[in-house]
PDB file of C-alpha atoms in Angstrom:
ATOM      1  CA  MET A1322    -171.304-139.838  52.730  1.00  0.00           C
ATOM      2  CA  ARG A1323    -169.439-139.766  56.026  1.00  0.00           C
ATOM      3  CA  MET A1324    -169.150-136.621  58.134  1.00  0.00           C
ATOM      4  CA  ILE A1325    -165.351-136.688  57.859  1.00  0.00           C
ATOM      5  CA  ASP A1326    -165.634-136.635  54.042  1.00  0.00           C
ATOM      6  CA  THR A1327    -167.088-133.129  54.257  1.00  0.00           C
ATOM      7  CA  VAL A1328    -163.855-131.903  55.867  1.00  0.00           C
ATOM      8  CA  ILE A1329    -161.058-134.128  54.556  1.00  0.00           C
ATOM      9  CA  LYS A1330    -160.752-133.755  50.780  1.00  0.00           C
ATOM     10  CA  PRO A1331    -158.361-135.415  48.312  1.00  0.00           C
ATOM     11  CA  MET A1332    -155.318-133.307  47.423  1.00  0.00           C
ATOM     12  CA  HIS A1333    -154.170-132.709  43.889  1.00  0.00           C
ATOM     13  CA  PRO A1334    -150.693-134.192  43.208  1.00  0.00           C
ATOM     14  CA  GLU A1335    -149.421-130.717  42.318  1.00  0.00           C
ATOM     15  CA  GLY A1336    -149.679-129.846  46.011  1.00  0.00           C
ATOM     16  CA  TYR A1337    -147.546-132.667  47.409  1.00  0.00           C
ATOM     17  CA  LYS A1338    -144.221-130.853  47.060  1.00  0.00           C
ATOM     18  CA  PHE A1339    -145.601-127.653  48.581  1.00  0.00           C
ATOM     19  CA  VAL A1340    -147.140-129.392  51.585  1.00  0.00           C
ATOM     20  CA  ALA A1341    -143.898-131.316  52.106  1.00  0.00           C
ATOM     21  CA  ALA A1342    -141.902-128.064  52.045  1.00  0.00           C
ATOM     22  CA  PHE A1343    -144.296-126.385  54.506  1.00  0.00           C
ATOM     23  CA  ALA A1344    -144.109-129.421  56.800  1.00  0.00           C
ATOM     24  CA  ALA A1345    -140.298-129.438  56.733  1.00  0.00           C
ATOM     25  CA  VAL A1346    -140.176-125.756  57.639  1.00  0.00           C
ATOM     26  CA  THR A1347    -142.714-126.395  60.412  1.00  0.00           C
ATOM     27  CA  VAL A1348    -140.465-129.030  61.992  1.00  0.00           C
ATOM     28  CA  LEU A1349    -137.588-126.547  61.919  1.00  0.00           C
ATOM     29  CA  LEU A1350    -139.762-123.838  63.463  1.00  0.00           C
ATOM     30  CA  PHE A1351    -140.805-126.153  66.304  1.00  0.00           C
ATOM     31  CA  TRP A1352    -137.111-126.795  66.965  1.00  0.00           C
ATOM     32  CA  ILE A1353    -136.360-123.037  67.009  1.00  0.00           C
ATOM     33  CA  TRP A1354    -139.370-121.861  69.053  1.00  0.00           C
ATOM     34  CA  GLU A1355    -142.616-123.735  69.696  1.00  0.00           C
ATOM     35  CA  PRO A1356    -145.052-120.832  68.989  1.00  0.00           C
ATOM     36  CA  LEU A1357    -143.481-120.471  65.528  1.00  0.00           C
ATOM     37  CA  GLY A1358    -143.997-124.189  65.003  1.00  0.00           C
ATOM     38  CA  TRP A1359    -147.720-123.912  65.635  1.00  0.00           C
ATOM     39  CA  LEU A1360    -147.867-121.046  63.142  1.00  0.00           C
ATOM     40  CA  GLY A1361    -146.090-123.237  60.604  1.00  0.00           C
ATOM     41  CA  LEU A1362    -148.524-126.072  61.272  1.00  0.00           C
ATOM     42  CA  GLY A1363    -151.437-123.763  60.537  1.00  0.00           C
ATOM     43  CA  LEU A1364    -149.829-122.690  57.252  1.00  0.00           C
ATOM     44  CA  THR A1365    -149.170-126.326  56.327  1.00  0.00           C
ATOM     45  CA  ILE A1366    -152.844-127.168  56.851  1.00  0.00           C
ATOM     46  CA  TRP A1367    -153.804-124.142  54.741  1.00  0.00           C
ATOM     47  CA  CYS A1368    -151.446-125.300  51.981  1.00  0.00           C
ATOM     48  CA  TYR A1369    -153.099-128.731  51.923  1.00  0.00           C
ATOM     49  CA  TYR A1370    -156.512-127.060  51.865  1.00  0.00           C
ATOM     50  CA  PHE A1371    -155.486-124.821  48.973  1.00  0.00           C
ATOM     51  CA  PHE A1372    -154.537-127.816  46.815  1.00  0.00           C
ATOM     52  CA  ARG A1373    -157.640-129.840  47.680  1.00  0.00           C
ATOM     53  CA  ASP A1374    -159.340-131.477  44.720  1.00  0.00           C
ATOM     54  CA  PRO A1375    -162.836-132.589  45.756  1.00  0.00           C
ATOM     55  CA  ARG A1376    -165.049-134.735  43.561  1.00  0.00           C
ATOM     56  CA  ARG A1377    -167.976-132.931  41.984  1.00  0.00           C
ATOM     57  CA  ALA A1378    -171.443-133.986  40.787  1.00  0.00           C
ATOM     58  CA  VAL A1379    -171.230-132.669  37.221  1.00  0.00           C
ATOM     59  CA  PRO A1380    -174.632-132.258  35.493  1.00  0.00           C
ATOM     60  CA  GLU A1381    -174.832-134.183  32.211  1.00  0.00           C
ATOM     61  CA  ASN A1382    -177.927-132.579  30.704  1.00  0.00           C
ATOM     62  CA  ALA A1383    -177.275-131.205  27.225  1.00  0.00           C
ATOM     63  CA  GLY A1384    -176.675-127.479  26.933  1.00  0.00           C
ATOM     64  CA  LEU A1385    -175.582-126.786  30.497  1.00  0.00           C
ATOM     65  CA  LEU A1386    -172.489-124.592  30.780  1.00  0.00           C
ATOM     66  CA  VAL A1387    -170.989-124.879  34.256  1.00  0.00           C
ATOM     67  CA  SER A1388    -168.617-122.737  36.262  1.00  0.00           C
ATOM     68  CA  PRO A1389    -164.928-123.463  35.587  1.00  0.00           C
ATOM     69  CA  ALA A1390    -163.920-122.411  39.098  1.00  0.00           C
ATOM     70  CA  ASP A1391    -164.899-122.196  42.734  1.00  0.00           C
ATOM     71  CA  GLY A1392    -165.313-118.588  43.786  1.00  0.00           C
ATOM     72  CA  VAL A1393    -167.540-115.550  43.473  1.00  0.00           C
ATOM     73  CA  VAL A1394    -168.980-113.981  40.325  1.00  0.00           C
ATOM     74  CA  SER A1395    -167.109-110.683  40.285  1.00  0.00           C
ATOM     75  CA  LEU A1396    -167.945-109.282  36.833  1.00  0.00           C
ATOM     76  CA  ILE A1397    -170.672-109.740  34.215  1.00  0.00           C
ATOM     77  CA  GLY A1398    -170.546-107.653  31.061  1.00  0.00           C
ATOM     78  CA  ARG A1399    -169.596-107.487  27.410  1.00  0.00           C
ATOM     79  CA  ALA A1400    -165.935-107.686  26.411  1.00  0.00           C
ATOM     80  CA  VAL A1401    -163.841-108.768  23.439  1.00  0.00           C
ATOM     81  CA  PRO A1402    -162.293-112.236  23.981  1.00  0.00           C
ATOM     82  CA  PRO A1403    -158.480-112.579  23.869  1.00  0.00           C
ATOM     83  CA  ALA A1404    -157.242-111.835  20.356  1.00  0.00           C
ATOM     84  CA  GLU A1405    -154.888-114.817  20.407  1.00  0.00           C
ATOM     85  CA  LEU A1406    -157.883-117.203  20.279  1.00  0.00           C
ATOM     86  CA  GLY A1407    -159.048-115.834  16.933  1.00  0.00           C
ATOM     87  CA  LEU A1408    -162.694-115.505  17.949  1.00  0.00           C
ATOM     88  CA  GLY A1409    -163.051-112.117  16.267  1.00  0.00           C
ATOM     89  CA  PRO A1410    -163.350-108.501  17.443  1.00  0.00           C
ATOM     90  CA  GLU A1411    -166.995-108.628  18.485  1.00  0.00           C
ATOM     91  CA  ALA A1412    -167.738-108.199  22.194  1.00  0.00           C
ATOM     92  CA  LEU A1413    -169.307-111.189  23.954  1.00  0.00           C
ATOM     93  CA  VAL A1414    -170.899-111.572  27.362  1.00  0.00           C
ATOM     94  CA  ARG A1415    -168.129-112.320  29.856  1.00  0.00           C
ATOM     95  CA  VAL A1416    -168.688-113.946  33.247  1.00  0.00           C
ATOM     96  CA  SER A1417    -165.748-113.640  35.651  1.00  0.00           C
ATOM     97  CA  VAL A1418    -165.262-115.881  38.697  1.00  0.00           C
ATOM     98  CA  PHE A1419    -162.787-114.606  41.289  1.00  0.00           C
ATOM     99  CA  MET A1420    -160.941-117.174  43.404  1.00  0.00           C
ATOM    100  CA  SER A1421    -159.493-116.153  46.757  1.00  0.00           C
ATOM    101  CA  VAL A1422    -156.605-118.015  48.382  1.00  0.00           C
ATOM    102  CA  PHE A1423    -159.205-120.033  50.325  1.00  0.00           C
ATOM    103  CA  ASN A1424    -160.976-121.445  47.264  1.00  0.00           C
ATOM    104  CA  CYS A1425    -160.195-124.715  45.521  1.00  0.00           C
ATOM    105  CA  HIS A1426    -158.022-123.748  42.539  1.00  0.00           C
ATOM    106  CA  VAL A1427    -158.494-126.755  40.262  1.00  0.00           C
ATOM    107  CA  ASN A1428    -160.161-125.529  37.051  1.00  0.00           C
ATOM    108  CA  ARG A1429    -162.808-127.498  35.148  1.00  0.00           C
ATOM    109  CA  ALA A1430    -164.076-127.329  31.571  1.00  0.00           C
ATOM    110  CA  PRO A1431    -167.345-125.359  31.426  1.00  0.00           C
ATOM    111  CA  ILE A1432    -168.760-127.470  28.568  1.00  0.00           C
ATOM    112  CA  ALA A1433    -167.946-130.474  26.413  1.00  0.00           C
ATOM    113  CA  GLY A1434    -166.278-130.078  23.043  1.00  0.00           C
ATOM    114  CA  ARG A1435    -163.035-129.961  21.096  1.00  0.00           C
ATOM    115  CA  ILE A1436    -160.298-127.632  22.248  1.00  0.00           C
ATOM    116  CA  ALA A1437    -159.825-125.476  19.164  1.00  0.00           C
ATOM    117  CA  ALA A1438    -157.005-123.337  20.543  1.00  0.00           C
ATOM    118  CA  VAL A1439    -154.803-122.859  23.608  1.00  0.00           C
ATOM    119  CA  ALA A1440    -152.841-119.622  23.962  1.00  0.00           C
ATOM    120  CA  TYR A1441    -150.593-118.504  26.818  1.00  0.00           C
ATOM    121  CA  ARG A1442    -149.613-114.865  27.269  1.00  0.00           C
ATOM    122  CA  PRO A1443    -147.255-113.503  29.954  1.00  0.00           C
ATOM    123  CA  GLY A1444    -148.284-110.347  31.761  1.00  0.00           C
ATOM    124  CA  LYS A1445    -148.580-108.447  35.004  1.00  0.00           C
ATOM    125  CA  PHE A1446    -150.060-109.435  38.371  1.00  0.00           C
ATOM    126  CA  PHE A1447    -152.775-106.942  39.256  1.00  0.00           C
ATOM    127  CA  ASN A1448    -155.496-107.939  41.706  1.00  0.00           C
ATOM    128  CA  ALA A1449    -157.575-110.483  39.770  1.00  0.00           C
ATOM    129  CA  SER A1450    -160.826-108.891  40.926  1.00  0.00           C
ATOM    130  CA  LEU A1451    -160.075-105.780  38.833  1.00  0.00           C
ATOM    131  CA  ASP A1452    -161.491-105.469  35.324  1.00  0.00           C
ATOM    132  CA  LYS A1453    -158.076-104.582  33.853  1.00  0.00           C
ATOM    133  CA  ALA A1454    -156.702-107.961  34.976  1.00  0.00           C
ATOM    134  CA  SER A1455    -158.344-109.536  31.891  1.00  0.00           C
ATOM    135  CA  GLU A1456    -156.124-107.426  29.627  1.00  0.00           C
ATOM    136  CA  GLU A1457    -152.966-106.852  31.642  1.00  0.00           C
ATOM    137  CA  ASN A1458    -152.337-109.990  33.715  1.00  0.00           C
ATOM    138  CA  GLU A1459    -150.622-113.247  32.818  1.00  0.00           C
ATOM    139  CA  ARG A1460    -153.224-115.520  31.253  1.00  0.00           C
ATOM    140  CA  ASN A1461    -153.879-118.798  29.488  1.00  0.00           C
ATOM    141  CA  ALA A1462    -156.861-118.904  27.146  1.00  0.00           C
ATOM    142  CA  LEU A1463    -158.738-121.843  25.652  1.00  0.00           C
ATOM    143  CA  ALA A1464    -161.351-121.900  22.902  1.00  0.00           C
ATOM    144  CA  ILE A1465    -163.749-124.859  23.118  1.00  0.00           C
ATOM    145  CA  GLU A1466    -165.763-125.752  20.035  1.00  0.00           C
ATOM    146  CA  MET A1467    -169.117-127.270  20.903  1.00  0.00           C
ATOM    147  CA  ALA A1468    -170.993-129.916  18.914  1.00  0.00           C
ATOM    148  CA  ASP A1469    -173.013-127.253  17.053  1.00  0.00           C
ATOM    149  CA  GLY A1470    -169.833-125.495  15.858  1.00  0.00           C
ATOM    150  CA  ARG A1471    -170.071-122.521  18.164  1.00  0.00           C
ATOM    151  CA  LYS A1472    -167.152-121.684  20.432  1.00  0.00           C
ATOM    152  CA  ILE A1473    -166.799-120.455  23.970  1.00  0.00           C
ATOM    153  CA  ALA A1474    -163.626-119.061  25.523  1.00  0.00           C
ATOM    154  CA  VAL A1475    -162.383-119.799  29.028  1.00  0.00           C
ATOM    155  CA  VAL A1476    -159.413-117.801  30.310  1.00  0.00           C
ATOM    156  CA  GLN A1477    -157.201-118.549  33.311  1.00  0.00           C
ATOM    157  CA  ILE A1478    -155.911-115.260  34.751  1.00  0.00           C
ATOM    158  CA  ALA A1479    -153.126-114.937  37.311  1.00  0.00           C
ATOM    159  CA  GLY A1480    -153.880-112.823  40.372  1.00  0.00           C
ATOM    160  CA  LEU A1481    -151.990-110.574  42.754  1.00  0.00           C
ATOM    161  CA  VAL A1482    -149.977-113.394  44.318  1.00  0.00           C
ATOM    162  CA  ALA A1483    -150.384-116.061  41.622  1.00  0.00           C
ATOM    163  CA  ARG A1484    -147.232-116.835  39.689  1.00  0.00           C
ATOM    164  CA  ARG A1485    -148.025-120.090  37.950  1.00  0.00           C
ATOM    165  CA  ILE A1486    -150.817-121.039  35.565  1.00  0.00           C
ATOM    166  CA  MET A1487    -151.050-124.706  34.648  1.00  0.00           C
ATOM    167  CA  CYS A1488    -153.036-126.162  31.743  1.00  0.00           C
ATOM    168  CA  TRP A1489    -153.051-129.893  31.030  1.00  0.00           C
ATOM    169  CA  LYS A1490    -154.918-129.781  27.713  1.00  0.00           C
ATOM    170  CA  GLN A1491    -153.725-129.107  24.171  1.00  0.00           C
ATOM    171  CA  ALA A1492    -155.421-127.951  20.986  1.00  0.00           C
ATOM    172  CA  GLY A1493    -157.223-130.796  19.240  1.00  0.00           C
ATOM    173  CA  GLU A1494    -158.085-132.725  22.407  1.00  0.00           C
ATOM    174  CA  MET A1495    -161.660-133.453  23.428  1.00  0.00           C
ATOM    175  CA  VAL A1496    -162.900-132.375  26.840  1.00  0.00           C
ATOM    176  CA  ARG A1497    -165.975-133.295  28.849  1.00  0.00           C
ATOM    177  CA  THR A1498    -168.116-130.894  30.856  1.00  0.00           C
ATOM    178  CA  GLY A1499    -166.599-130.556  34.323  1.00  0.00           C
ATOM    179  CA  GLU A1500    -163.346-132.277  33.380  1.00  0.00           C
ATOM    180  CA  ARG A1501    -160.240-130.948  35.123  1.00  0.00           C
ATOM    181  CA  PHE A1502    -158.084-128.999  32.700  1.00  0.00           C
ATOM    182  CA  GLY A1503    -155.805-126.802  34.805  1.00  0.00           C
ATOM    183  CA  LEU A1504    -154.873-125.106  38.037  1.00  0.00           C
ATOM    184  CA  ILE A1505    -153.681-121.668  39.146  1.00  0.00           C
ATOM    185  CA  ARG A1506    -151.582-121.269  42.257  1.00  0.00           C
ATOM    186  CA  PHE A1507    -152.488-118.784  44.998  1.00  0.00           C
ATOM    187  CA  GLY A1508    -155.326-116.452  44.043  1.00  0.00           C
ATOM    188  CA  SER A1509    -156.673-115.827  40.547  1.00  0.00           C
ATOM    189  CA  ARG A1510    -159.673-115.587  38.222  1.00  0.00           C
ATOM    190  CA  LEU A1511    -161.465-117.428  35.400  1.00  0.00           C
ATOM    191  CA  ASP A1512    -163.295-115.621  32.593  1.00  0.00           C
ATOM    192  CA  VAL A1513    -165.891-117.347  30.419  1.00  0.00           C
ATOM    193  CA  TYR A1514    -167.020-115.713  27.148  1.00  0.00           C
ATOM    194  CA  LEU A1515    -170.489-116.870  26.123  1.00  0.00           C
ATOM    195  CA  PRO A1516    -171.683-117.296  22.514  1.00  0.00           C
ATOM    196  CA  GLN A1517    -173.880-114.585  21.036  1.00  0.00           C
ATOM    197  CA  GLY A1518    -177.475-114.763  22.245  1.00  0.00           C
ATOM    198  CA  VAL A1519    -176.627-116.769  25.378  1.00  0.00           C
ATOM    199  CA  HIS A1520    -177.471-115.075  28.685  1.00  0.00           C
ATOM    200  CA  PRO A1521    -175.794-115.739  32.052  1.00  0.00           C
ATOM    201  CA  GLN A1522    -177.729-117.691  34.661  1.00  0.00           C
ATOM    202  CA  VAL A1523    -175.669-116.352  37.576  1.00  0.00           C
ATOM    203  CA  ALA A1524    -175.653-112.981  39.300  1.00  0.00           C
ATOM    204  CA  LEU A1525    -172.952-110.675  40.636  1.00  0.00           C
ATOM    205  CA  GLY A1526    -171.762-111.795  44.044  1.00  0.00           C
ATOM    206  CA  GLN A1527    -173.054-115.349  43.615  1.00  0.00           C
ATOM    207  CA  THR A1528    -170.865-118.153  44.933  1.00  0.00           C
ATOM    208  CA  THR A1529    -170.006-120.776  42.322  1.00  0.00           C
ATOM    209  CA  VAL A1530    -168.830-124.378  42.540  1.00  0.00           C
ATOM    210  CA  ALA A1531    -166.579-125.612  39.732  1.00  0.00           C
ATOM    211  CA  GLY A1532    -168.217-128.287  37.611  1.00  0.00           C
ATOM    212  CA  GLU A1533    -171.588-127.940  39.341  1.00  0.00           C
ATOM    213  CA  THR A1534    -172.960-124.383  39.228  1.00  0.00           C
ATOM    214  CA  VAL A1535    -174.756-123.722  35.913  1.00  0.00           C
ATOM    215  CA  ILE A1536    -173.709-120.318  34.565  1.00  0.00           C
ATOM    216  CA  ALA A1537    -175.487-120.449  31.177  1.00  0.00           C
ATOM    217  CA  LEU A1538    -177.937-122.499  29.088  1.00  0.00           C
ATOM    218  CA  ILE A1539    -176.823-123.292  25.534  1.00  0.00           C
ATOM    219  CA  GLY A1540    -179.551-123.789  22.951  1.00  0.00           C
ATOM    220  CA  GLN A1541    -182.291-122.553  25.251  1.00  0.00           C
ATOM    221  CA  ASP A1542    -183.890-119.117  25.054  1.00  0.00           C
ATOM    222  CA  ALA A1543    -183.493-118.246  28.734  1.00  0.00           C
ATOM    223  CA  PRO A1544    -183.312-114.615  29.910  1.00  0.00           C
ATOM    224  CA  ALA A1545    -180.438-113.403  32.072  1.00  0.00           C
ATOM    225  CA  ARG A1546    -180.858-114.300  35.712  1.00  0.00           C
ATOM    226  CA  VAL A1547    -182.012-111.570  38.088  1.00  0.00           C
ATOM    227  CA  ALA A1548    -181.223-111.991  41.787  1.00  0.00           C
ATOM    228  CA  ARG A1549    -181.516-110.114  45.049  1.00  0.00           C
ATOM    229  CA  VAL A1550    -179.159-110.118  48.037  1.00  0.00           C
ATOM    230  CA  GLU A1551    -180.593-110.917  51.456  1.00  0.00           C
TER     231      GLU A1551
END
């Protein structure tokens, strides 16, 4: 690991056109007035940083369910998963990870399995940190069937400034734990609905790393995590 590798990260191809547009505008701004050009340069660097796609050390131990997103755990509680996934009306434990515009927005599969369903639903654009965003906002939901037949749901939710949810997987495909499956542009949230009897291993306010942070243990009788803030 070189020191520069901790700062310079690979960029996802989805970001190329945006960075190019920001750079073109920056050149124009420098021609109009130099201070505006420096502002444009800063925004171009931010745009690159937004679309960064760093490599992750994904744990391969059986039964580990990892965070699908970089961000902060904003909600933990029981809620009914999206009806369009057909997982039933029973409330499940939901863990929500809020992504600010400074987080990496590439989404990763929380666990390995077969994608049983993918369902997109248009909606509004409330602040993704609000509880009502799960019901009202634009979203794309996936149901992943694990090897033991149980299913978990992972839901991409558009945020206040997000206007584009991307999902690269289809129903019937297999996915590995930590595998990239989608991206949301410019501020959003990921919800994970855990199977019955599975308790979260993260706490409110905890920072998560997509593909690395373990948010639940499948097949292990582990109590919910309790944490303190210092």
